[in-house]
Short mmCIF file of C-alpha atoms in Angstrom, two decimals:
data_model
loop_
_atom_site.label_atom_id
_atom_site.label_comp_id
_atom_site.label_asym_id
_atom_site.label_seq_id
_atom_site.Cartn_x
_atom_site.Cartn_y
_atom_site.Cartn_z
CA MET A 25 109.10 95.87 31.72
CA GLY A 26 109.24 96.79 27.89
CA LEU A 27 106.45 97.65 25.67
CA LYS A 28 103.62 95.42 24.89
CA LEU A 29 102.82 97.33 21.60
CA GLY A 30 105.72 98.94 19.58
CA THR A 31 104.62 100.78 16.80
CA ILE A 32 106.37 102.47 13.95
CA GLN A 33 107.00 106.37 13.98
CA VAL A 34 107.91 108.65 11.47
CA TYR A 35 109.46 112.14 11.75
CA THR A 36 109.85 113.77 8.13
CA GLY A 37 109.55 117.27 6.49
CA ASN A 38 111.92 120.08 5.70
CA GLY A 39 111.68 121.78 9.18
CA LYS A 40 114.07 121.78 12.32
CA GLY A 41 113.17 119.39 14.99
CA LYS A 42 113.11 115.74 13.56
CA THR A 43 116.10 114.32 15.25
CA THR A 44 115.39 116.37 18.30
CA ALA A 45 111.99 114.69 18.50
CA ALA A 46 113.54 111.41 18.69
CA ILE A 47 116.01 112.32 21.04
CA GLY A 48 113.11 113.59 23.45
CA GLN A 49 111.36 110.68 22.85
CA ALA A 50 114.28 108.41 23.74
CA ILE A 51 114.58 110.58 26.94
CA ARG A 52 110.76 110.01 27.94
CA ALA A 53 111.48 106.46 27.38
CA ILE A 54 114.56 106.18 29.52
CA GLY A 55 112.94 107.57 32.20
CA HIS A 56 110.78 105.05 32.39
CA GLY A 57 113.32 102.28 32.31
CA LEU A 58 113.03 101.57 28.63
CA ASN A 59 116.20 100.88 26.66
CA VAL A 60 116.80 102.86 23.52
CA ILE A 61 119.59 103.19 20.75
CA ILE A 62 119.98 105.54 17.89
CA ILE A 63 121.48 104.36 15.07
CA GLN A 64 122.35 107.57 13.09
CA PHE A 65 122.80 107.16 9.10
CA MET A 66 125.27 109.55 7.17
CA LYS A 67 126.33 111.29 10.51
CA GLY A 68 129.76 110.83 12.25
CA GLU A 69 132.54 112.63 13.94
CA ILE A 70 130.52 115.53 14.80
CA ASN A 71 130.29 116.45 18.48
CA TYR A 72 126.74 116.13 19.11
CA GLY A 73 125.26 117.36 22.46
CA GLU A 74 123.19 114.12 22.63
CA VAL A 75 126.28 111.72 21.98
CA ILE A 76 128.02 113.07 24.81
CA MET A 77 124.61 112.73 26.90
CA ALA A 78 124.40 109.12 25.77
CA LYS A 79 127.87 108.16 27.25
CA GLU A 80 126.35 109.68 30.43
CA LEU A 81 123.20 107.85 30.67
CA ARG A 82 122.46 104.19 31.44
CA ASN A 83 119.96 102.79 28.50
CA PHE A 84 120.82 105.09 25.83
CA THR A 85 123.10 104.33 23.18
CA ILE A 86 123.96 106.32 20.18
CA GLU A 87 125.82 104.75 17.10
CA GLN A 88 127.04 107.03 14.49
CA TRP A 89 127.60 105.18 10.95
CA GLY A 90 129.01 107.75 8.73
CA ARG A 91 131.76 110.27 7.93
CA LYS A 92 131.91 113.86 9.02
CA GLU A 93 131.65 115.18 5.25
CA PHE A 94 128.23 115.61 3.62
CA VAL A 95 127.13 112.97 1.41
CA SER A 96 126.82 113.95 -2.35
CA LYS A 97 123.11 112.87 -3.47
CA LYS A 98 124.25 112.69 -7.33
CA ASN A 99 127.75 111.18 -6.54
CA PRO A 100 127.79 109.40 -3.16
CA LEU A 101 131.12 107.64 -2.23
CA GLN A 102 131.50 104.06 -2.12
CA ILE A 103 132.50 104.52 1.59
CA ASP A 104 128.93 106.42 2.16
CA ILE A 105 127.02 103.48 0.69
CA GLN A 106 129.21 100.72 2.75
CA LEU A 107 128.74 102.74 6.01
CA ALA A 108 124.79 103.13 5.49
CA GLN A 109 124.51 99.24 4.65
CA LYS A 110 126.43 98.50 7.77
CA ALA A 111 123.95 100.93 9.94
CA LEU A 112 121.05 98.94 8.14
CA LYS A 113 122.65 95.62 8.97
CA ARG A 114 123.31 96.66 12.49
CA ALA A 115 119.55 97.89 13.02
CA LYS A 116 118.37 94.79 11.65
CA GLU A 117 120.53 92.80 14.47
CA VAL A 118 119.34 94.95 17.09
CA ILE A 119 115.49 95.04 16.21
CA MET A 120 115.44 91.24 15.25
CA ASN A 121 117.13 90.51 18.46
CA LYS A 122 114.82 92.61 20.80
CA GLN A 123 117.82 94.43 22.13
CA TYR A 124 116.48 97.37 22.84
CA ASP A 125 112.85 98.88 23.39
CA ILE A 126 113.19 101.54 21.11
CA VAL A 127 115.36 101.49 17.99
CA VAL A 128 115.69 105.07 16.18
CA LEU A 129 116.95 105.25 12.79
CA ASP A 130 118.10 108.79 12.42
CA GLU A 131 118.07 110.06 8.92
CA ILE A 132 117.38 106.89 7.52
CA ASN A 133 114.80 108.58 4.79
CA VAL A 134 117.59 110.36 3.72
CA ALA A 135 119.68 107.46 3.20
CA ILE A 136 117.08 105.50 0.98
CA ASP A 137 116.36 108.93 -0.67
CA TYR A 138 120.14 108.75 -1.61
CA ASN A 139 120.07 105.30 -2.58
CA LEU A 140 122.72 104.45 0.06
CA ILE A 141 120.44 101.53 0.97
CA GLU A 142 117.43 99.94 -0.71
CA GLU A 143 113.80 101.13 0.44
CA GLU A 144 112.82 97.30 -0.29
CA GLU A 145 115.08 96.01 2.55
CA VAL A 146 113.62 98.85 5.19
CA ILE A 147 110.05 97.86 4.48
CA THR A 148 110.86 94.15 4.89
CA LEU A 149 112.26 95.11 8.32
CA LEU A 150 109.47 97.05 9.02
CA LYS A 151 106.99 94.40 8.34
CA THR A 152 108.98 91.76 10.07
CA LYS A 153 109.64 93.33 13.29
CA PRO A 154 109.08 91.79 16.57
CA LYS A 155 105.90 93.58 17.97
CA GLU A 156 107.32 94.69 21.06
CA VAL A 157 109.92 97.05 19.45
CA GLU A 158 109.09 100.51 18.69
CA ILE A 159 111.03 101.83 15.78
CA ILE A 160 111.30 105.33 15.08
CA LEU A 161 112.44 106.74 11.49
CA THR A 162 113.77 110.33 10.75
CA GLY A 163 115.02 112.47 7.90
CA ARG A 164 113.25 114.32 5.55
CA GLY A 165 111.68 112.63 2.20
CA ALA A 166 110.26 109.72 3.62
CA THR A 167 108.79 107.39 0.87
CA PRO A 168 104.98 106.88 0.30
CA ARG A 169 105.63 103.40 1.16
CA ILE A 170 107.30 104.27 4.31
CA ILE A 171 104.61 106.60 5.26
CA GLU A 172 102.05 103.83 4.35
CA ILE A 173 103.61 101.46 6.74
CA ALA A 174 104.04 103.87 9.78
CA ASP A 175 101.41 104.02 12.48
CA MET A 176 102.49 107.50 13.33
CA VAL A 177 103.85 110.14 10.98
CA SER A 178 104.51 113.76 11.73
CA GLU A 179 105.42 116.08 9.06
CA VAL A 180 107.89 118.89 10.50
CA LYS A 181 107.52 122.10 7.76
CA GLU A 182 109.80 124.84 7.79
CA VAL A 183 107.74 128.06 8.58
CA LYS A 184 111.08 130.19 8.88
CA HIS A 185 114.60 129.20 10.08
CA HIS A 186 117.21 131.33 11.66
CA TYR A 187 119.89 130.37 9.14
CA GLN A 188 117.86 132.69 6.78
CA LYS A 189 118.52 135.26 9.10
CA GLY A 190 122.35 134.75 8.97
CA VAL A 191 122.48 132.89 12.57
CA LYS A 192 125.41 130.31 12.30
CA ALA A 193 125.07 126.65 13.59
CA ARG A 194 125.63 127.06 17.59
CA GLU A 195 127.21 124.44 19.72
CA GLY A 196 124.46 123.15 21.96
CA ILE A 197 121.42 124.27 19.64
CA GLU A 198 122.36 122.95 16.01
CA TYR A 199 124.71 120.24 17.25
CA MET B 30 130.38 129.24 28.71
CA GLY B 31 126.83 130.19 27.69
CA LEU B 32 125.31 130.90 24.02
CA LYS B 33 126.52 134.22 22.60
CA LEU B 34 123.39 134.47 20.93
CA GLY B 35 120.03 133.12 22.05
CA THR B 36 117.21 133.05 19.63
CA ILE B 37 113.68 132.35 19.92
CA GLN B 38 112.25 128.89 18.36
CA VAL B 39 108.69 127.77 17.96
CA TYR B 40 107.31 124.42 17.47
CA THR B 41 103.61 124.44 16.60
CA GLY B 42 101.18 122.47 14.66
CA ASN B 43 98.87 119.61 15.28
CA GLY B 44 101.05 116.53 14.97
CA LYS B 45 103.13 114.84 17.61
CA GLY B 46 106.76 115.67 18.51
CA LYS B 47 106.74 119.56 19.56
CA THR B 48 107.33 118.76 23.28
CA THR B 49 109.86 116.06 22.49
CA ALA B 50 111.75 118.10 19.86
CA ALA B 51 112.35 120.95 23.03
CA ILE B 52 113.64 118.10 25.24
CA GLY B 53 115.57 116.85 22.34
CA GLN B 54 117.28 120.11 22.12
CA ALA B 55 117.46 120.29 25.95
CA ILE B 56 119.50 117.08 25.86
CA ARG B 57 121.70 118.31 23.00
CA ALA B 58 122.46 121.73 25.00
CA ILE B 59 123.13 119.91 28.19
CA GLY B 60 125.76 117.58 26.70
CA HIS B 61 127.44 120.79 25.63
CA GLY B 62 127.36 122.01 29.33
CA LEU B 63 124.48 124.53 28.62
CA ASN B 64 121.70 124.84 31.65
CA VAL B 65 118.13 124.12 30.50
CA ILE B 66 114.72 124.77 32.31
CA ILE B 67 111.68 123.34 30.89
CA ILE B 68 108.31 125.44 32.40
CA GLN B 69 105.35 123.33 31.55
CA PHE B 70 102.17 125.35 31.32
CA MET B 71 98.92 123.53 31.98
CA LYS B 72 100.92 119.90 32.50
CA GLY B 73 100.79 118.80 36.25
CA GLU B 74 101.07 115.32 38.31
CA ILE B 75 101.57 113.12 35.42
CA ASN B 76 104.61 110.74 35.48
CA TYR B 77 106.51 111.92 32.37
CA GLY B 78 109.58 110.37 31.64
CA GLU B 79 111.23 113.64 30.99
CA VAL B 80 110.22 114.74 34.69
CA ILE B 81 111.89 111.63 35.96
CA MET B 82 114.94 112.16 33.83
CA ALA B 83 115.51 115.79 34.89
CA LYS B 84 115.91 114.82 38.83
CA GLU B 85 118.78 112.66 37.66
CA LEU B 86 120.29 115.22 35.47
CA ARG B 87 122.52 118.01 36.31
CA ASN B 88 121.73 121.26 34.15
CA PHE B 89 118.40 120.13 33.39
CA THR B 90 115.23 121.29 35.47
CA ILE B 91 111.44 120.65 34.76
CA GLU B 92 108.73 122.68 36.51
CA GLN B 93 105.14 121.93 36.07
CA TRP B 94 102.44 124.65 36.64
CA GLY B 95 99.16 123.06 35.90
CA ARG B 96 97.09 120.34 37.30
CA LYS B 97 96.48 116.78 36.09
CA GLU B 98 93.13 117.26 34.74
CA PHE B 99 92.22 119.10 31.02
CA VAL B 100 91.85 122.46 31.07
CA SER B 101 88.57 123.60 29.21
CA LYS B 102 89.32 126.11 26.68
CA LYS B 103 85.78 127.48 26.57
CA ASN B 104 85.28 127.69 30.60
CA PRO B 105 88.95 127.44 32.18
CA LEU B 106 88.54 127.26 36.04
CA GLN B 107 90.21 130.26 37.99
CA ILE B 108 92.95 127.84 39.18
CA ASP B 109 94.03 127.03 35.75
CA ILE B 110 94.36 130.71 34.97
CA GLN B 111 96.27 131.57 38.59
CA LEU B 112 98.66 128.62 37.60
CA ALA B 113 99.27 129.53 34.19
CA GLN B 114 100.00 133.43 35.17
CA LYS B 115 102.44 131.92 38.15
CA ALA B 116 104.21 130.06 35.23
CA LEU B 117 104.59 133.31 32.98
CA LYS B 118 105.88 135.00 36.12
CA ARG B 119 108.39 132.46 36.86
CA ALA B 120 109.50 132.33 33.22
CA LYS B 121 109.87 136.12 33.51
CA GLU B 122 112.05 135.77 36.45
CA VAL B 123 114.52 133.20 35.10
CA ILE B 124 114.89 134.73 31.89
CA MET B 125 115.50 138.23 32.90
CA ASN B 126 117.79 137.13 35.54
CA LYS B 127 119.60 134.96 33.04
CA GLN B 128 119.50 131.92 35.13
CA TYR B 129 119.63 129.58 32.36
CA ASP B 130 120.93 129.44 28.85
CA ILE B 131 117.76 127.72 27.42
CA VAL B 132 114.10 128.37 28.68
CA VAL B 133 111.43 126.04 27.14
CA LEU B 134 108.08 127.53 27.78
CA ASP B 135 106.32 124.09 27.02
CA GLU B 136 102.52 124.52 25.69
CA ILE B 137 102.59 128.16 26.40
CA ASN B 138 101.09 128.71 22.91
CA VAL B 139 97.81 126.75 24.19
CA ALA B 140 97.81 128.74 27.36
CA ILE B 141 97.54 131.87 25.01
CA ASP B 142 94.88 130.25 22.90
CA TYR B 143 92.98 129.49 26.13
CA ASN B 144 93.19 132.97 27.37
CA LEU B 145 95.00 131.93 30.61
CA ILE B 146 97.79 134.43 29.94
CA GLU B 147 97.61 137.76 27.68
CA GLU B 148 99.62 137.25 24.51
CA GLU B 149 101.01 140.84 24.93
CA GLU B 150 102.61 140.01 28.10
CA VAL B 151 104.65 137.08 26.26
CA ILE B 152 105.63 139.30 23.41
CA THR B 153 106.98 142.06 25.65
CA LEU B 154 109.05 139.19 27.61
CA LEU B 155 110.37 137.83 23.98
CA LYS B 156 110.83 141.58 23.05
CA THR B 157 113.08 142.55 26.38
CA LYS B 158 114.75 138.93 26.86
CA PRO B 159 118.74 139.10 27.56
CA LYS B 160 120.29 138.64 24.07
CA GLU B 161 122.30 135.35 25.43
CA VAL B 162 119.06 133.44 26.56
CA GLU B 163 117.39 130.80 23.82
CA ILE B 164 113.97 130.78 24.28
CA ILE B 165 111.76 127.90 23.05
CA LEU B 166 107.74 127.82 22.93
CA THR B 167 105.78 125.07 22.02
CA GLY B 168 102.28 124.21 21.83
CA ARG B 169 99.60 124.14 18.90
CA GLY B 170 98.01 127.41 17.61
CA ALA B 171 100.91 129.83 18.08
CA THR B 172 99.57 133.21 17.05
CA PRO B 173 100.62 135.37 14.12
CA ARG B 174 102.66 137.74 16.62
CA ILE B 175 104.51 134.82 17.97
CA ILE B 176 105.32 133.51 14.66
CA GLU B 177 106.50 136.98 13.30
CA ILE B 178 108.72 137.64 16.47
CA ALA B 179 110.36 134.13 16.29
CA ASP B 180 113.76 133.42 14.56
CA MET B 181 112.89 129.94 14.01
CA VAL B 182 109.22 128.12 13.35
CA SER B 183 108.53 124.49 12.67
CA GLU B 184 104.98 123.57 12.17
CA VAL B 185 104.50 119.76 12.94
CA LYS B 186 102.09 118.49 11.00
CA GLU B 187 99.96 115.33 11.67
CA VAL B 188 100.12 113.32 8.78
CA LYS B 189 98.74 110.10 10.72
CA HIS B 190 98.58 109.57 14.37
CA HIS B 191 98.14 105.69 16.09
CA TYR B 192 95.62 106.99 18.02
CA GLN B 193 93.42 106.85 14.88
CA LYS B 194 94.29 103.10 14.91
CA GLY B 195 93.41 102.80 18.55
CA VAL B 196 96.57 102.70 20.19
CA LYS B 197 95.96 104.08 23.55
CA ALA B 198 98.82 106.29 25.70
CA ARG B 199 101.81 104.31 26.53
CA GLU B 200 104.22 104.92 29.56
CA GLY B 201 107.49 105.72 27.75
CA ILE B 202 106.04 106.73 24.48
CA GLU B 203 103.44 109.26 25.07
CA TYR B 204 103.99 110.34 28.52
#
């Protein structure tokens, strides 16, 4: 079992569908017996449908490393920095120990952009990852170095969004 | 239960992540007790991981309406046209009868682009859908009229793809 060759995928851009693309990729992989963990940066306590599903499904783990509240880009709290750094430490651990076939680092691009974690540390992790492990990075604002090191990069562009039409966040759709 | 207000989402563009975004959306919705069907146009017999998972999961159905072989855009076979039209008929049925909260019409944009089904019929379906039903259309080449009628449109752009690097389709990742 497992992947012979794990690559690095990036889903970035300002449109809807980056995290769900990673979740869909996880489900596809689980169907074939692979083991997936999603490590969520800057997300916590929100009752996402995928978190409920992960509790039910074999081979699917989601860990949330964040607070419920939004993080301020200009003035992140010390707790936000600490949580993001713990998430990165956890990511290193599961990647280097090959504990999962696929490791999704959800919103990690934003955590870098907000200076919660060092880009350099993430680049080093990507460069030294075991070759069997697939890594998926999501979040808007992927840096040029992340894009350079990735094997596959999709930019999800917002053409239109229903928030513009006044549709509020709906359980089962937006979370 | 159910959605009070179902919208129309479109995932188009030439990048990887459109179908997986729809699958991820399905999983999120199922976590909150919603019912989802994915009707796949022009896909059949391939052992997608998500199809395996749908057999395991309550409230998650995938129906494949297509052959294993690629459809020729210039010269589609009669069987391809028939299968796509049956898929559209099935879509109408489940949408108008409100059998599912979310109906994903996977690769329907391609089926329109290949002239397997009439754009006009799809537009009429979208215009007359019950308001509680969420519809998600995927596939490259969404037409201007589809984009116009949609509430939310994401264009997934290929920045780079690992096929370019010679990585072949991998079980659990590409299917």
